[in-house]
Coordinates of C-alpha atoms in Angstrom, one line a residue:
Chain H
X1306 CA -19.7 143.0 105.2
X1307 CA -17.5 145.8 104.3
X1308 CA -17.7 149.5 104.9
X1309 CA -17.1 152.0 102.2
X1310 CA -14.0 153.4 103.8
X1311 CA -12.3 150.0 104.2
X1312 CA -13.1 149.2 100.5
X1313 CA -11.9 152.7 99.6
X1314 CA -8.6 151.9 101.5
X1315 CA -8.0 148.7 99.6
X1316 CA -8.1 150.8 96.3
X1317 CA -6.2 153.4 97.4
X1318 CA -3.4 151.0 98.4
X1319 CA -2.9 149.8 94.7
X1320 CA -4.2 153.2 93.1
X1321 CA -3.0 155.9 95.4
X1322 CA -4.8 158.6 93.1
X1323 CA -8.0 156.8 93.0
X1324 CA -11.1 159.0 93.6
X1325 CA -13.5 156.4 94.9
X1326 CA -17.2 156.7 95.4
X1327 CA -19.0 153.8 97.1
X1328 CA -22.7 153.2 97.3
X1329 CA -24.1 150.3 99.2
X1330 CA -27.0 149.0 97.0
X1331 CA -28.9 146.8 99.0
X1332 CA -28.3 148.1 102.6
X1333 CA -26.4 145.0 103.4
X1334 CA -22.9 146.5 102.5
X1335 CA -22.4 143.3 100.3
X1336 CA -23.5 144.8 97.1
X1337 CA -21.6 148.0 96.5
X1338 CA -21.3 150.2 93.4
X1339 CA -18.0 151.8 93.2
X1340 CA -16.8 154.6 90.9
X1341 CA -13.1 154.8 90.6
X1342 CA -11.4 157.6 88.8
X1343 CA -7.5 157.2 88.5
X1344 CA -4.9 158.3 85.9
X1345 CA -3.9 154.4 86.1
X1346 CA -6.9 153.9 83.6
X1347 CA -5.6 156.0 80.6
X1348 CA -5.2 154.0 77.5
X1349 CA -6.8 150.9 79.1
X1350 CA -10.0 149.4 77.8
X1351 CA -12.9 149.0 80.2
X1352 CA -12.2 145.1 80.8
X1353 CA -8.8 146.1 81.9
X1354 CA -9.8 149.0 84.1
X1355 CA -12.3 146.7 85.9
X1356 CA -9.4 144.0 86.1
X1357 CA -7.4 146.4 88.0
X1358 CA -10.0 147.2 90.6
X1359 CA -10.6 143.7 91.1
X1360 CA -7.0 143.0 91.7
X1361 CA -6.8 145.6 94.4
X1362 CA -9.9 144.1 96.0
X1363 CA -8.6 140.6 95.8
X1364 CA -8.5 139.8 99.6
X1365 CA -11.9 141.2 100.7
X1366 CA -13.6 139.5 97.7
X1367 CA -11.7 136.1 98.6
X1368 CA -12.8 136.1 102.1
X1369 CA -16.2 137.1 101.5
X1370 CA -16.6 140.4 102.7
X1371 CA -17.6 141.7 99.3
X1372 CA -20.4 139.5 97.8
X1373 CA -21.2 141.7 94.7
X1374 CA -19.7 144.6 93.3
X1375 CA -20.7 146.9 90.5
X1376 CA -18.1 148.9 89.0
X1377 CA -17.7 152.3 87.3
X1378 CA -14.1 153.2 86.1
X1379 CA -13.2 156.5 84.6
X1380 CA -9.9 158.7 84.3
X1381 CA -10.4 162.0 85.9
X1382 CA -11.3 163.9 82.7
X1383 CA -14.0 161.2 82.1
X1384 CA -15.4 161.5 85.4
Chain P
X48 CA -3.1 118.2 76.6
X49 CA -5.5 121.2 77.4
X50 CA -7.6 120.4 80.5
X51 CA -11.1 118.7 79.4
X52 CA -13.1 121.4 81.2
X53 CA -11.3 124.1 79.1
X54 CA -12.3 122.1 75.9
X55 CA -15.9 122.0 77.2
X56 CA -15.8 125.8 77.9
X57 CA -14.6 126.5 74.2
X58 CA -17.1 124.4 72.8
X59 CA -19.8 126.1 74.8
X60 CA -18.4 129.4 73.7
X61 CA -18.5 128.5 70.2
X62 CA -21.8 126.9 70.4
X63 CA -23.9 130.1 71.6
X64 CA -23.6 133.5 70.0
X65 CA -24.6 134.9 73.4
X66 CA -23.5 133.2 76.3
X67 CA -24.1 134.0 79.9
X68 CA -22.1 131.9 82.6
X69 CA -23.8 132.7 85.9
X70 CA -25.9 131.6 88.8
X71 CA -29.1 129.6 88.4
X72 CA -31.1 128.8 85.5
X73 CA -33.2 130.9 82.9
X74 CA -36.4 130.2 84.7
X75 CA -34.7 130.5 88.2
X76 CA -31.6 133.0 88.2
X77 CA -30.2 133.1 91.6
X78 CA -28.4 136.4 91.4
X79 CA -29.6 139.8 90.7
X80 CA -26.6 140.4 88.4
X81 CA -27.4 137.2 86.4
X82 CA -30.9 138.5 86.0
X83 CA -29.9 141.8 84.9
X84 CA -27.6 140.3 82.3
X85 CA -30.6 138.4 81.1
X86 CA -32.8 141.4 81.1
X87 CA -29.9 143.3 79.2
X88 CA -30.2 140.9 76.3
X89 CA -34.0 140.5 76.4
X90 CA -34.3 144.1 74.9
X91 CA -32.3 143.0 71.9
X92 CA -34.6 140.1 71.2
X93 CA -31.5 137.9 70.2
X94 CA -31.4 134.2 71.8
X95 CA -28.9 133.7 74.4
X96 CA -27.9 130.7 76.6
X97 CA -27.2 130.7 80.5
X98 CA -25.2 128.2 82.0
X99 CA -25.2 127.7 85.6
X100 CA -21.8 127.3 87.2
X101 CA -22.8 127.6 90.7
X102 CA -23.4 123.9 90.3
X103 CA -20.1 123.2 88.5
X104 CA -17.3 124.7 90.8
X105 CA -14.4 123.3 88.5
X106 CA -15.9 125.0 85.3
X107 CA -16.2 128.3 87.5
X108 CA -12.6 128.2 88.6
X109 CA -11.4 127.3 85.2
X110 CA -13.5 130.3 83.6
X111 CA -12.0 132.7 86.4
X112 CA -8.5 131.8 85.3
X113 CA -9.0 132.0 81.6
X114 CA -10.8 135.3 81.7
X115 CA -8.7 136.7 84.5
X116 CA -12.2 138.0 85.9
X117 CA -13.1 137.2 89.3
X118 CA -17.0 137.6 89.3
X119 CA -20.1 136.1 87.8
X120 CA -21.7 136.6 85.5
X121 CA -19.3 136.2 82.6
X122 CA -20.6 136.9 79.3
X123 CA -19.3 135.9 75.9
X124 CA -20.6 137.4 72.7
X125 CA -19.4 135.5 69.3
X126 CA -16.6 133.7 71.1
X127 CA -15.2 136.9 72.8
X128 CA -15.2 137.7 76.6
X129 CA -17.2 140.9 77.4
X130 CA -17.4 140.7 81.4
X131 CA -20.7 141.7 82.6
X132 CA -23.2 144.6 82.5
X133 CA -20.5 147.0 83.9
X134 CA -18.9 146.5 80.3
X135 CA -22.0 146.0 78.4
X136 CA -24.0 149.0 79.6
X137 CA -21.2 151.6 78.8
X138 CA -20.8 149.8 75.3
X139 CA -24.5 150.3 74.7
X140 CA -24.3 153.8 75.6
X141 CA -21.7 154.5 73.0
X142 CA -23.9 152.5 70.6
X143 CA -21.4 149.7 70.1
X144 CA -23.9 146.9 71.3
X145 CA -26.5 146.9 68.3
X146 CA -23.9 146.6 65.7
X147 CA -22.0 143.9 67.6
X148 CA -24.9 141.8 67.9
X149 CA -26.0 142.3 64.4
X150 CA -22.5 141.0 63.1
X151 CA -22.7 138.1 65.7
X152 CA -26.0 137.1 64.3
X153 CA -25.1 137.9 60.7
X154 CA -27.7 140.3 60.2

């Protein structure tokens, strides 16, 4: 189980300008929907944007705190 | 000499125009996202294959390395990796899915 603010912290560590919105989809804090907006995404296709987010969440994913994650990754002007 | 498991994956990816590596089977998907991905393709009516990698940890790990994508399901269309519905849904909204599938099935 992971709380939205802990998850946001992980993302901010590697994408400091990320605007993160986290919604817990099943009430178990395991299925999370995360919307990230970062200038880091400019020029990156969707697959690479999501890879970037997954990299920043490598630790909580590996230790099982995150079971499933749904991602939306946009730049600020796309947000 | 490439790992046999990677050869097996390459063969599977080539053999199926739409291939989903996920959790469970078509009749008994064991994960909401796997089911969501099947429902995504059901809308289009094209045949797809679901290969369960819950029961094949070595293949699951090889896939993660090959695609640099840590989660399941993993979707391949016409031999190309497309992630999961987080990628397919925005593509659909931009009208890119229909032509892609048509081309894959040679319509």
